[in-house]
PDB file of C-alpha atoms in Angstrom:
ATOM      1  CA  MET A1370    -122.135 -40.188   7.427  1.00 90.00           C
ATOM      2  CA  LYS A1371    -120.053 -43.014   8.651  1.00 96.00           C
ATOM      3  CA  LYS A1372    -116.285 -42.981   8.667  1.00 97.00           C
ATOM      4  CA  PHE A1373    -113.827 -45.916   8.579  1.00 98.00           C
ATOM      5  CA  LEU A1374    -110.076 -46.122   8.919  1.00 97.00           C
ATOM      6  CA  LEU A1375    -108.640 -48.454   6.324  1.00 96.00           C
ATOM      7  CA  ALA A1376    -105.334 -49.785   7.679  1.00 95.00           C
ATOM      8  CA  TYR A1377    -103.549 -51.533   4.787  1.00 92.00           C
ATOM      9  CA  ASN A1378    -100.263 -53.377   4.599  1.00 88.00           C
ATOM     10  CA  PRO A1379     -98.485 -52.152   1.384  1.00 83.00           C
ATOM     11  CA  VAL A1380     -96.353 -55.316   1.075  1.00 78.00           C
ATOM     12  CA  SER A1381     -98.920 -57.963   2.117  1.00 72.00           C
ATOM     13  CA  GLY A1382     -99.622 -60.884  -0.165  1.00 63.00           C
ATOM     14  CA  ASP A1383     -98.726 -60.029  -3.781  1.00 65.00           C
ATOM     15  CA  ALA A1384     -98.145 -56.382  -2.747  1.00 66.00           C
ATOM     16  CA  MET A1385    -100.850 -55.393  -5.220  1.00 71.00           C
ATOM     17  CA  PHE A1386    -103.447 -54.082  -2.710  1.00 81.00           C
ATOM     18  CA  LYS A1387    -102.274 -50.472  -3.487  1.00 77.00           C
ATOM     19  CA  LYS A1388    -103.708 -50.949  -6.981  1.00 79.00           C
ATOM     20  CA  LYS A1389    -107.080 -51.980  -5.508  1.00 84.00           C
ATOM     21  CA  LEU A1390    -107.154 -49.099  -3.101  1.00 89.00           C
ATOM     22  CA  ASP A1391    -109.102 -46.749  -5.366  1.00 91.00           C
ATOM     23  CA  ASP A1392    -111.773 -49.362  -6.070  1.00 92.00           C
ATOM     24  CA  ILE A1393    -112.221 -50.033  -2.285  1.00 92.00           C
ATOM     25  CA  ILE A1394    -112.524 -46.263  -1.614  1.00 93.00           C
ATOM     26  CA  ASN A1395    -115.119 -46.016  -4.447  1.00 93.00           C
ATOM     27  CA  GLN A1396    -117.183 -48.915  -3.003  1.00 94.00           C
ATOM     28  CA  PHE A1397    -117.492 -47.082   0.313  1.00 96.00           C
ATOM     29  CA  GLN A1398    -118.044 -43.604  -1.143  1.00 95.00           C
ATOM     30  CA  SER A1399    -120.791 -44.946  -3.389  1.00 94.00           C
ATOM     31  CA  ARG A1400    -122.549 -46.031  -0.211  1.00 94.00           C
ATOM     32  CA  ASP A1401    -122.168 -42.534   1.291  1.00 95.00           C
ATOM     33  CA  CYS A1402    -119.324 -43.455   3.637  1.00 96.00           C
ATOM     34  CA  ILE A1403    -115.930 -41.869   4.115  1.00 95.00           C
ATOM     35  CA  ILE A1404    -112.897 -44.200   3.943  1.00 95.00           C
ATOM     36  CA  MET A1405    -109.551 -42.928   5.313  1.00 94.00           C
ATOM     37  CA  PRO A1406    -106.459 -44.963   4.134  1.00 94.00           C
ATOM     38  CA  TYR A1407    -103.815 -45.585   6.740  1.00 94.00           C
ATOM     39  CA  ARG A1408    -100.514 -47.189   5.667  1.00 92.00           C
ATOM     40  CA  THR A1409     -99.315 -49.615   8.320  1.00 90.00           C
ATOM     41  CA  LYS A1410     -95.693 -49.580   9.440  1.00 83.00           C
ATOM     42  CA  LYS A1411     -93.182 -52.414   9.972  1.00 78.00           C
ATOM     43  CA  GLU A1412     -93.123 -51.852  13.694  1.00 75.00           C
ATOM     44  CA  SER A1413     -95.538 -54.052  15.776  1.00 72.00           C
ATOM     45  CA  PHE A1414     -96.845 -50.980  17.603  1.00 75.00           C
ATOM     46  CA  ASP A1415     -97.599 -47.470  16.138  1.00 83.00           C
ATOM     47  CA  PRO A1416     -98.998 -44.893  18.619  1.00 82.00           C
ATOM     48  CA  PHE A1417    -100.040 -42.694  15.662  1.00 88.00           C
ATOM     49  CA  PHE A1418    -102.514 -45.353  14.711  1.00 93.00           C
ATOM     50  CA  ALA A1419    -104.686 -44.894  17.875  1.00 93.00           C
ATOM     51  CA  ASN A1420    -104.508 -41.087  17.518  1.00 93.00           C
ATOM     52  CA  CYS A1421    -105.872 -41.342  13.970  1.00 92.00           C
ATOM     53  CA  VAL A1422    -108.815 -43.560  15.073  1.00 95.00           C
ATOM     54  CA  ARG A1423    -109.724 -41.223  17.937  1.00 95.00           C
ATOM     55  CA  ASN A1424    -109.173 -37.932  16.065  1.00 93.00           C
ATOM     56  CA  VAL A1425    -111.358 -38.899  13.116  1.00 92.00           C
ATOM     57  CA  ASN A1426    -113.960 -40.492  15.418  1.00 94.00           C
ATOM     58  CA  ALA A1427    -113.920 -43.654  13.263  1.00 96.00           C
ATOM     59  CA  ASP A1428    -117.011 -45.901  13.267  1.00 98.00           C
ATOM     60  CA  GLY A1429    -114.744 -48.797  12.513  1.00 98.00           C
ATOM     61  CA  ILE A1430    -111.285 -50.050  11.554  1.00 98.00           C
ATOM     62  CA  ILE A1431    -110.768 -52.187   8.474  1.00 97.00           C
ATOM     63  CA  ALA A1432    -107.533 -54.256   8.311  1.00 96.00           C
ATOM     64  CA  ALA A1433    -106.426 -54.884   4.705  1.00 94.00           C
ATOM     65  CA  GLY A1434    -103.819 -57.526   4.567  1.00 92.00           C
ATOM     66  CA  GLY A1435    -103.205 -61.071   5.757  1.00 92.00           C
ATOM     67  CA  ASP A1436    -103.328 -62.797   9.132  1.00 94.00           C
ATOM     68  CA  GLY A1437    -100.195 -60.887  10.260  1.00 92.00           C
ATOM     69  CA  THR A1438    -101.743 -57.539   9.454  1.00 94.00           C
ATOM     70  CA  LEU A1439    -104.947 -58.401  11.280  1.00 96.00           C
ATOM     71  CA  HIS A1440    -102.838 -59.518  14.206  1.00 97.00           C
ATOM     72  CA  LYS A1441    -101.088 -56.154  14.340  1.00 95.00           C
ATOM     73  CA  ILE A1442    -104.311 -54.159  14.030  1.00 96.00           C
ATOM     74  CA  ILE A1443    -106.089 -56.165  16.726  1.00 97.00           C
ATOM     75  CA  ASN A1444    -103.227 -55.745  19.122  1.00 96.00           C
ATOM     76  CA  MET A1445    -103.069 -51.962  18.611  1.00 96.00           C
ATOM     77  CA  THR A1446    -106.865 -51.780  18.939  1.00 97.00           C
ATOM     78  CA  LEU A1447    -107.037 -53.723  22.153  1.00 97.00           C
ATOM     79  CA  LYS A1448    -103.928 -52.285  23.814  1.00 96.00           C
ATOM     80  CA  GLU A1449    -105.152 -48.754  23.153  1.00 96.00           C
ATOM     81  CA  ASN A1450    -108.651 -49.598  24.315  1.00 96.00           C
ATOM     82  CA  LEU A1451    -110.214 -48.431  21.079  1.00 96.00           C
ATOM     83  CA  ASP A1452    -113.898 -49.119  21.368  1.00 95.00           C
ATOM     84  CA  VAL A1453    -114.561 -49.666  17.673  1.00 97.00           C
ATOM     85  CA  PRO A1454    -115.312 -52.768  15.625  1.00 98.00           C
ATOM     86  CA  VAL A1455    -112.692 -54.309  13.329  1.00 98.00           C
ATOM     87  CA  GLY A1456    -113.294 -55.611   9.837  1.00 98.00           C
ATOM     88  CA  ILE A1457    -111.117 -57.465   7.353  1.00 97.00           C
ATOM     89  CA  ILE A1458    -110.278 -57.042   3.652  1.00 95.00           C
ATOM     90  CA  PRO A1459    -108.292 -60.265   2.979  1.00 93.00           C
ATOM     91  CA  SER A1460    -105.292 -59.511   0.808  1.00 89.00           C
ATOM     92  CA  GLY A1461    -102.355 -61.362   2.279  1.00 86.00           C
ATOM     93  CA  THR A1462    -100.554 -64.652   1.607  1.00 82.00           C
ATOM     94  CA  SER A1463    -102.561 -66.257   4.390  1.00 86.00           C
ATOM     95  CA  ASN A1464    -106.074 -65.113   5.284  1.00 93.00           C
ATOM     96  CA  ASP A1465    -107.280 -67.812   7.614  1.00 95.00           C
ATOM     97  CA  PHE A1466    -109.564 -65.789   9.908  1.00 96.00           C
ATOM     98  CA  ALA A1467    -111.199 -64.042   7.006  1.00 95.00           C
ATOM     99  CA  SER A1468    -111.689 -67.410   5.326  1.00 95.00           C
ATOM    100  CA  HIS A1469    -113.469 -68.706   8.424  1.00 95.00           C
ATOM    101  CA  LEU A1470    -115.761 -65.685   8.339  1.00 96.00           C
ATOM    102  CA  GLY A1471    -116.577 -66.346   4.696  1.00 95.00           C
ATOM    103  CA  ILE A1472    -115.582 -62.849   3.573  1.00 95.00           C
ATOM    104  CA  ASP A1473    -113.971 -63.738   0.230  1.00 85.00           C
ATOM    105  CA  ALA A1474    -116.969 -65.409  -1.212  1.00 87.00           C
ATOM    106  CA  LYS A1475    -119.376 -62.627  -0.180  1.00 92.00           C
ATOM    107  CA  PHE A1476    -117.195 -59.517  -0.320  1.00 89.00           C
ATOM    108  CA  ASP A1477    -119.866 -57.045  -1.510  1.00 90.00           C
ATOM    109  CA  GLU A1478    -122.256 -58.342   1.174  1.00 95.00           C
ATOM    110  CA  TYR A1479    -119.544 -57.955   3.727  1.00 96.00           C
ATOM    111  CA  ILE A1480    -118.969 -54.307   2.791  1.00 95.00           C
ATOM    112  CA  ASN A1481    -122.704 -53.770   3.382  1.00 95.00           C
ATOM    113  CA  SER A1482    -122.415 -55.486   6.761  1.00 97.00           C
ATOM    114  CA  ILE A1483    -119.615 -53.076   7.707  1.00 97.00           C
ATOM    115  CA  ILE A1484    -121.642 -50.052   6.660  1.00 96.00           C
ATOM    116  CA  THR A1485    -124.764 -51.220   8.496  1.00 96.00           C
ATOM    117  CA  GLY A1486    -122.793 -52.109  11.580  1.00 96.00           C
ATOM    118  CA  LYS A1487    -123.380 -55.877  11.719  1.00 98.00           C
ATOM    119  CA  THR A1488    -121.015 -57.035  14.377  1.00 98.00           C
ATOM    120  CA  GLN A1489    -120.306 -59.957  16.686  1.00 98.00           C
ATOM    121  CA  TYR A1490    -118.029 -60.223  19.797  1.00 98.00           C
ATOM    122  CA  VAL A1491    -115.360 -62.839  19.427  1.00 99.00           C
ATOM    123  CA  ASP A1492    -112.804 -64.446  21.751  1.00 99.00           C
ATOM    124  CA  VAL A1493    -109.101 -63.716  21.584  1.00 99.00           C
ATOM    125  CA  GLY A1494    -106.168 -65.448  23.078  1.00 98.00           C
ATOM    126  CA  SER A1495    -103.524 -63.697  25.180  1.00 98.00           C
ATOM    127  CA  ILE A1496     -99.914 -64.385  26.140  1.00 97.00           C
ATOM    128  CA  GLY A1497     -98.694 -61.799  28.537  1.00 94.00           C
ATOM    129  CA  ASP A1498     -99.629 -58.418  26.929  1.00 93.00           C
ATOM    130  CA  GLU A1499     -99.755 -59.832  23.387  1.00 96.00           C
ATOM    131  CA  TYR A1500    -103.085 -60.961  21.780  1.00 98.00           C
ATOM    132  CA  PHE A1501    -103.783 -63.436  18.976  1.00 98.00           C
ATOM    133  CA  ILE A1502    -106.976 -63.898  17.051  1.00 98.00           C
ATOM    134  CA  ASN A1503    -106.560 -67.293  15.372  1.00 98.00           C
ATOM    135  CA  VAL A1504    -103.605 -69.518  16.292  1.00 97.00           C
ATOM    136  CA  ILE A1505    -100.534 -69.969  18.333  1.00 97.00           C
ATOM    137  CA  SER A1506     -98.104 -72.766  17.484  1.00 96.00           C
ATOM    138  CA  ALA A1507     -94.881 -74.020  18.929  1.00 96.00           C
ATOM    139  CA  GLY A1508     -92.442 -76.826  18.057  1.00 93.00           C
ATOM    140  CA  MET A1509     -90.935 -78.020  14.762  1.00 85.00           C
ATOM    141  CA  MET A1510     -92.153 -76.032  11.742  1.00 68.00           C
ATOM    142  CA  THR A1511     -92.981 -72.984  13.788  1.00 72.00           C
ATOM    143  CA  GLY A1512     -90.293 -70.884  12.168  1.00 58.00           C
ATOM    144  CA  VAL A1513     -91.300 -71.675   8.648  1.00 56.00           C
ATOM    145  CA  ALA A1514     -93.542 -68.550   8.256  1.00 54.00           C
ATOM    146  CA  HIS A1515     -90.688 -66.294   9.376  1.00 50.00           C
ATOM    147  CA  GLU A1516     -87.995 -67.911   7.254  1.00 55.00           C
ATOM    148  CA  VAL A1517     -89.766 -67.711   3.807  1.00 51.00           C
ATOM    149  CA  ASP A1518     -88.442 -64.854   1.727  1.00 52.00           C
ATOM    150  CA  THR A1519     -90.979 -62.164   1.025  1.00 52.00           C
ATOM    151  CA  ARG A1520     -90.382 -62.362  -2.778  1.00 50.00           C
ATOM    152  CA  LEU A1521     -91.120 -66.101  -2.677  1.00 44.00           C
ATOM    153  CA  LYS A1522     -94.352 -65.476  -0.754  1.00 47.00           C
ATOM    154  CA  ASN A1523     -95.419 -62.848  -3.254  1.00 49.00           C
ATOM    155  CA  THR A1524     -94.551 -65.120  -6.169  1.00 45.00           C
ATOM    156  CA  PHE A1525     -95.753 -68.494  -4.987  1.00 42.00           C
ATOM    157  CA  GLY A1526     -98.273 -67.487  -2.201  1.00 47.00           C
ATOM    158  CA  LYS A1527     -99.061 -70.223   0.287  1.00 49.00           C
ATOM    159  CA  LEU A1528     -97.049 -72.843  -1.698  1.00 45.00           C
ATOM    160  CA  ALA A1529     -93.853 -71.032  -0.518  1.00 47.00           C
ATOM    161  CA  TYR A1530     -94.753 -72.100   3.052  1.00 48.00           C
ATOM    162  CA  TYR A1531     -95.481 -75.710   2.058  1.00 48.00           C
ATOM    163  CA  PHE A1532     -92.227 -76.032   0.074  1.00 45.00           C
ATOM    164  CA  ARG A1533     -90.272 -74.608   3.016  1.00 51.00           C
ATOM    165  CA  GLY A1534     -92.083 -76.979   5.383  1.00 54.00           C
ATOM    166  CA  LEU A1535     -91.273 -80.066   3.280  1.00 55.00           C
ATOM    167  CA  GLY A1536     -87.651 -79.085   3.396  1.00 57.00           C
ATOM    168  CA  GLU A1537     -87.728 -79.255   7.204  1.00 62.00           C
ATOM    169  CA  LEU A1538     -88.934 -82.846   7.428  1.00 63.00           C
ATOM    170  CA  PRO A1539     -85.483 -84.465   7.491  1.00 62.00           C
ATOM    171  CA  ARG A1540     -84.642 -82.354  10.582  1.00 70.00           C
ATOM    172  CA  PHE A1541     -87.765 -83.287  12.587  1.00 78.00           C
ATOM    173  CA  ARG A1542     -87.071 -84.430  16.096  1.00 86.00           C
ATOM    174  CA  GLY A1543     -89.241 -84.895  19.185  1.00 93.00           C
ATOM    175  CA  LEU A1544     -89.356 -82.157  21.797  1.00 97.00           C
ATOM    176  CA  ASP A1545     -90.027 -82.901  25.531  1.00 98.00           C
ATOM    177  CA  PHE A1546     -93.120 -80.817  26.236  1.00 98.00           C
ATOM    178  CA  THR A1547     -95.038 -80.308  29.439  1.00 98.00           C
ATOM    179  CA  ILE A1548     -98.478 -78.903  28.850  1.00 98.00           C
ATOM    180  CA  GLU A1549    -101.132 -77.851  31.323  1.00 99.00           C
ATOM    181  CA  ALA A1550    -104.720 -77.575  30.088  1.00 98.00           C
ATOM    182  CA  ASP A1551    -107.143 -76.266  32.599  1.00 98.00           C
ATOM    183  CA  GLY A1552    -105.267 -78.087  35.364  1.00 97.00           C
ATOM    184  CA  GLU A1553    -104.560 -81.349  33.458  1.00 98.00           C
ATOM    185  CA  ILE A1554    -100.933 -82.103  32.967  1.00 99.00           C
ATOM    186  CA  ILE A1555     -99.699 -83.655  29.731  1.00 98.00           C
ATOM    187  CA  LYS A1556     -96.064 -84.773  29.209  1.00 98.00           C
ATOM    188  CA  GLU A1557     -95.160 -85.936  25.741  1.00 98.00           C
ATOM    189  CA  LYS A1558     -92.388 -85.961  23.211  1.00 97.00           C
ATOM    190  CA  ILE A1559     -93.935 -83.932  20.369  1.00 97.00           C
ATOM    191  CA  PHE A1560     -93.313 -82.508  16.993  1.00 95.00           C
ATOM    192  CA  PHE A1561     -95.501 -79.479  17.395  1.00 93.00           C
ATOM    193  CA  VAL A1562     -98.649 -78.173  19.004  1.00 96.00           C
ATOM    194  CA  LEU A1563    -101.344 -75.794  17.815  1.00 96.00           C
ATOM    195  CA  VAL A1564    -103.877 -73.805  19.891  1.00 98.00           C
ATOM    196  CA  VAL A1565    -106.621 -72.488  17.597  1.00 98.00           C
ATOM    197  CA  ASN A1566    -109.591 -70.150  17.939  1.00 98.00           C
ATOM    198  CA  SER A1567    -111.127 -70.922  14.514  1.00 97.00           C
ATOM    199  CA  PRO A1568    -111.106 -74.217  12.536  1.00 95.00           C
ATOM    200  CA  VAL A1569    -109.124 -72.671   9.618  1.00 95.00           C
ATOM    201  CA  VAL A1570    -105.284 -72.808   9.974  1.00 92.00           C
ATOM    202  CA  ALA A1571    -102.664 -72.583   7.214  1.00 85.00           C
ATOM    203  CA  SER A1572    -105.610 -72.552   4.734  1.00 83.00           C
ATOM    204  CA  PHE A1573    -106.774 -75.909   5.920  1.00 85.00           C
ATOM    205  CA  LYS A1574    -110.428 -75.450   6.752  1.00 84.00           C
ATOM    206  CA  ASN A1575    -111.133 -78.367   9.069  1.00 82.00           C
ATOM    207  CA  ILE A1576    -108.200 -78.433  11.492  1.00 89.00           C
ATOM    208  CA  SER A1577    -110.680 -78.543  14.391  1.00 89.00           C
ATOM    209  CA  MET A1578    -114.395 -78.776  13.553  1.00 84.00           C
ATOM    210  CA  ASP A1579    -115.317 -78.121  17.183  1.00 91.00           C
ATOM    211  CA  ALA A1580    -113.419 -74.759  17.339  1.00 96.00           C
ATOM    212  CA  LYS A1581    -115.701 -71.712  17.677  1.00 97.00           C
ATOM    213  CA  ILE A1582    -114.678 -68.130  17.910  1.00 98.00           C
ATOM    214  CA  ASN A1583    -117.106 -67.235  20.681  1.00 97.00           C
ATOM    215  CA  ASP A1584    -117.271 -70.259  22.995  1.00 98.00           C
ATOM    216  CA  GLY A1585    -114.784 -69.003  25.610  1.00 98.00           C
ATOM    217  CA  LYS A1586    -112.352 -71.807  24.885  1.00 98.00           C
ATOM    218  CA  LEU A1587    -109.366 -72.553  22.578  1.00 99.00           C
ATOM    219  CA  ASP A1588    -108.670 -75.880  20.935  1.00 98.00           C
ATOM    220  CA  MET A1589    -105.324 -77.582  21.246  1.00 98.00           C
ATOM    221  CA  ILE A1590    -104.014 -80.038  18.702  1.00 96.00           C
ATOM    222  CA  LEU A1591    -100.802 -81.825  19.682  1.00 97.00           C
ATOM    223  CA  LEU A1592     -98.779 -83.951  17.267  1.00 95.00           C
ATOM    224  CA  LYS A1593     -96.700 -86.575  19.025  1.00 97.00           C
ATOM    225  CA  GLN A1594     -93.364 -87.683  17.782  1.00 95.00           C
ATOM    226  CA  CYS A1595     -93.945 -90.431  15.193  1.00 94.00           C
ATOM    227  CA  ASN A1596     -92.317 -92.023  12.163  1.00 92.00           C
ATOM    228  CA  ILE A1597     -92.388 -90.410   8.694  1.00 86.00           C
ATOM    229  CA  PRO A1598     -95.133 -92.646   7.216  1.00 90.00           C
ATOM    230  CA  GLU A1599     -97.414 -91.928  10.164  1.00 93.00           C
ATOM    231  CA  LEU A1600     -96.606 -88.193   9.865  1.00 88.00           C
ATOM    232  CA  MET A1601     -97.346 -88.187   6.143  1.00 87.00           C
ATOM    233  CA  LYS A1602    -100.691 -89.955   6.767  1.00 90.00           C
ATOM    234  CA  ILE A1603    -101.663 -87.230   9.209  1.00 89.00           C
ATOM    235  CA  VAL A1604    -100.562 -84.469   6.764  1.00 83.00           C
ATOM    236  CA  ALA A1605    -102.592 -86.163   3.918  1.00 85.00           C
ATOM    237  CA  ASP A1606    -105.722 -86.420   6.124  1.00 86.00           C
ATOM    238  CA  THR A1607    -105.303 -82.772   7.120  1.00 83.00           C
ATOM    239  CA  VAL A1608    -104.964 -81.636   3.500  1.00 78.00           C
ATOM    240  CA  ALA A1609    -108.103 -83.606   2.677  1.00 79.00           C
ATOM    241  CA  GLY A1610    -109.978 -81.999   5.534  1.00 77.00           C
ATOM    242  CA  LYS A1611    -110.207 -85.190   7.483  1.00 78.00           C
ATOM    243  CA  THR A1612    -108.163 -84.541  10.640  1.00 79.00           C
ATOM    244  CA  SER A1613    -108.971 -87.443  13.029  1.00 80.00           C
ATOM    245  CA  PHE A1614    -108.532 -86.894  16.790  1.00 88.00           C
ATOM    246  CA  ASP A1615    -108.838 -90.666  17.157  1.00 89.00           C
ATOM    247  CA  ASN A1616    -105.359 -90.983  15.728  1.00 93.00           C
ATOM    248  CA  LYS A1617    -102.966 -92.328  18.392  1.00 95.00           C
ATOM    249  CA  ASN A1618    -100.408 -89.596  17.479  1.00 96.00           C
ATOM    250  CA  ILE A1619    -102.732 -86.673  18.074  1.00 96.00           C
ATOM    251  CA  ILE A1620    -103.959 -85.245  21.373  1.00 97.00           C
ATOM    252  CA  TYR A1621    -106.924 -82.900  21.270  1.00 96.00           C
ATOM    253  CA  LYS A1622    -108.101 -80.702  24.194  1.00 97.00           C
ATOM    254  CA  GLN A1623    -110.412 -77.782  24.663  1.00 98.00           C
ATOM    255  CA  ALA A1624    -109.610 -75.449  27.464  1.00 99.00           C
ATOM    256  CA  SER A1625    -109.626 -71.832  28.487  1.00 99.00           C
ATOM    257  CA  TYR A1626    -106.018 -71.887  29.820  1.00 99.00           C
ATOM    258  CA  PHE A1627    -102.858 -73.549  28.644  1.00 99.00           C
ATOM    259  CA  LYS A1628     -99.215 -73.567  29.773  1.00 99.00           C
ATOM    260  CA  PHE A1629     -96.407 -74.791  27.617  1.00 98.00           C
ATOM    261  CA  SER A1630     -92.826 -75.527  28.703  1.00 98.00           C
ATOM    262  CA  CYS A1631     -89.875 -77.314  27.228  1.00 98.00           C
ATOM    263  CA  PRO A1632     -86.184 -77.654  28.252  1.00 98.00           C
ATOM    264  CA  ASP A1633     -85.059 -76.737  24.709  1.00 96.00           C
ATOM    265  CA  ARG A1634     -85.137 -73.183  23.313  1.00 96.00           C
ATOM    266  CA  VAL A1635     -88.480 -73.207  21.402  1.00 96.00           C
ATOM    267  CA  GLU A1636     -90.052 -70.238  19.637  1.00 94.00           C
ATOM    268  CA  SER A1637     -93.782 -69.673  19.334  1.00 96.00           C
ATOM    269  CA  ASP A1638     -95.766 -68.193  16.481  1.00 95.00           C
ATOM    270  CA  LEU A1639     -98.817 -65.933  16.917  1.00 96.00           C
ATOM    271  CA  ASP A1640    -101.028 -65.602  13.829  1.00 95.00           C
ATOM    272  CA  GLY A1641     -98.040 -66.137  11.591  1.00 88.00           C
ATOM    273  CA  GLU A1642     -95.944 -63.571  13.546  1.00 91.00           C
ATOM    274  CA  LEU A1643     -92.893 -64.399  15.676  1.00 92.00           C
ATOM    275  CA  GLY A1644     -94.021 -64.998  19.281  1.00 95.00           C
ATOM    276  CA  PRO A1645     -92.218 -65.425  22.602  1.00 96.00           C
ATOM    277  CA  ILE A1646     -89.878 -68.094  23.604  1.00 96.00           C
ATOM    278  CA  LEU A1647     -91.308 -70.893  25.844  1.00 97.00           C
ATOM    279  CA  PRO A1648     -92.373 -71.206  28.620  1.00 98.00           C
ATOM    280  CA  LEU A1649     -95.576 -69.374  28.057  1.00 96.00           C
ATOM    281  CA  GLU A1650     -99.161 -69.173  29.437  1.00 98.00           C
ATOM    282  CA  ILE A1651    -102.132 -68.868  27.168  1.00 99.00           C
ATOM    283  CA  HIS A1652    -105.436 -67.367  28.384  1.00 99.00           C
ATOM    284  CA  THR A1653    -108.679 -67.137  26.531  1.00 99.00           C
ATOM    285  CA  ILE A1654    -110.447 -63.781  26.828  1.00 99.00           C
ATOM    286  CA  SER A1655    -114.074 -64.329  26.071  1.00 98.00           C
ATOM    287  CA  ASN A1656    -115.919 -61.855  23.872  1.00 98.00           C
ATOM    288  CA  LYS A1657    -113.056 -59.409  23.936  1.00 98.00           C
ATOM    289  CA  LEU A1658    -113.216 -58.049  20.385  1.00 98.00           C
ATOM    290  CA  LYS A1659    -116.139 -56.648  18.398  1.00 98.00           C
ATOM    291  CA  MET A1660    -115.768 -57.573  14.736  1.00 98.00           C
ATOM    292  CA  PHE A1661    -117.759 -56.843  11.555  1.00 98.00           C
ATOM    293  CA  VAL A1662    -119.395 -60.054  10.299  1.00 98.00           C
ATOM    294  CA  LEU A1663    -121.618 -61.235   7.492  1.00 96.00           C
TER     295      LEU A1663
END
């Protein structure tokens, strides 16, 4: 009989996952599996988590929450060298990596995949001793995800991020960035930069059509300083799923190593969570994490 640790975030998304917990447990028990709920804590690292996984001899870990919850679970899994696959039950405000895997549309099928052990190794990015699964960003707009009130996120969902982002536009200014991408040096005045693992970021599904989660590379999308009409055109194209890397204000690179530096104090964001201050070095770790997939 298989056993799974269900690590859920009690305040993720609309904070209603607790009411779905019994149904999730029933779905696994009806398939002759044991599901053990584990309530995640606010702290980024919880040593009790690894002890639970080892002591119950779990066949897998299931992260129930959004991208931030997945980020936390993956970091604890990798830092503690837990050799078990990770699955996702998307229930957060933002569920980009789960969306890329197609979990929402085929949830019952995905549960069967977890139980039967259908897995795939995927790449992760690393900055020092911190891992990220989907995206790192830096520049203007980076702080939006951390500044939106939890109550607004629970009420308006992803719209809360977009409203907050629009409010930042009048304060946009260019930042002098130096970027290294596998040895190539780029110096530009930019608004912001993304480095992505999957093509889904901020619920936009085609940020980078060439991005793959198991190719040993990450995809950088850099937005140069430009005027507001040019910026709004790029935003409109992105919303429509038509991001064009031929645009003169966008630089696109695939690489396994990046380095960002800027004379200003610039924060980074890892999977929607507050990241380190620049400068920073980003490494791709190929096939680092085993995940349950459809």
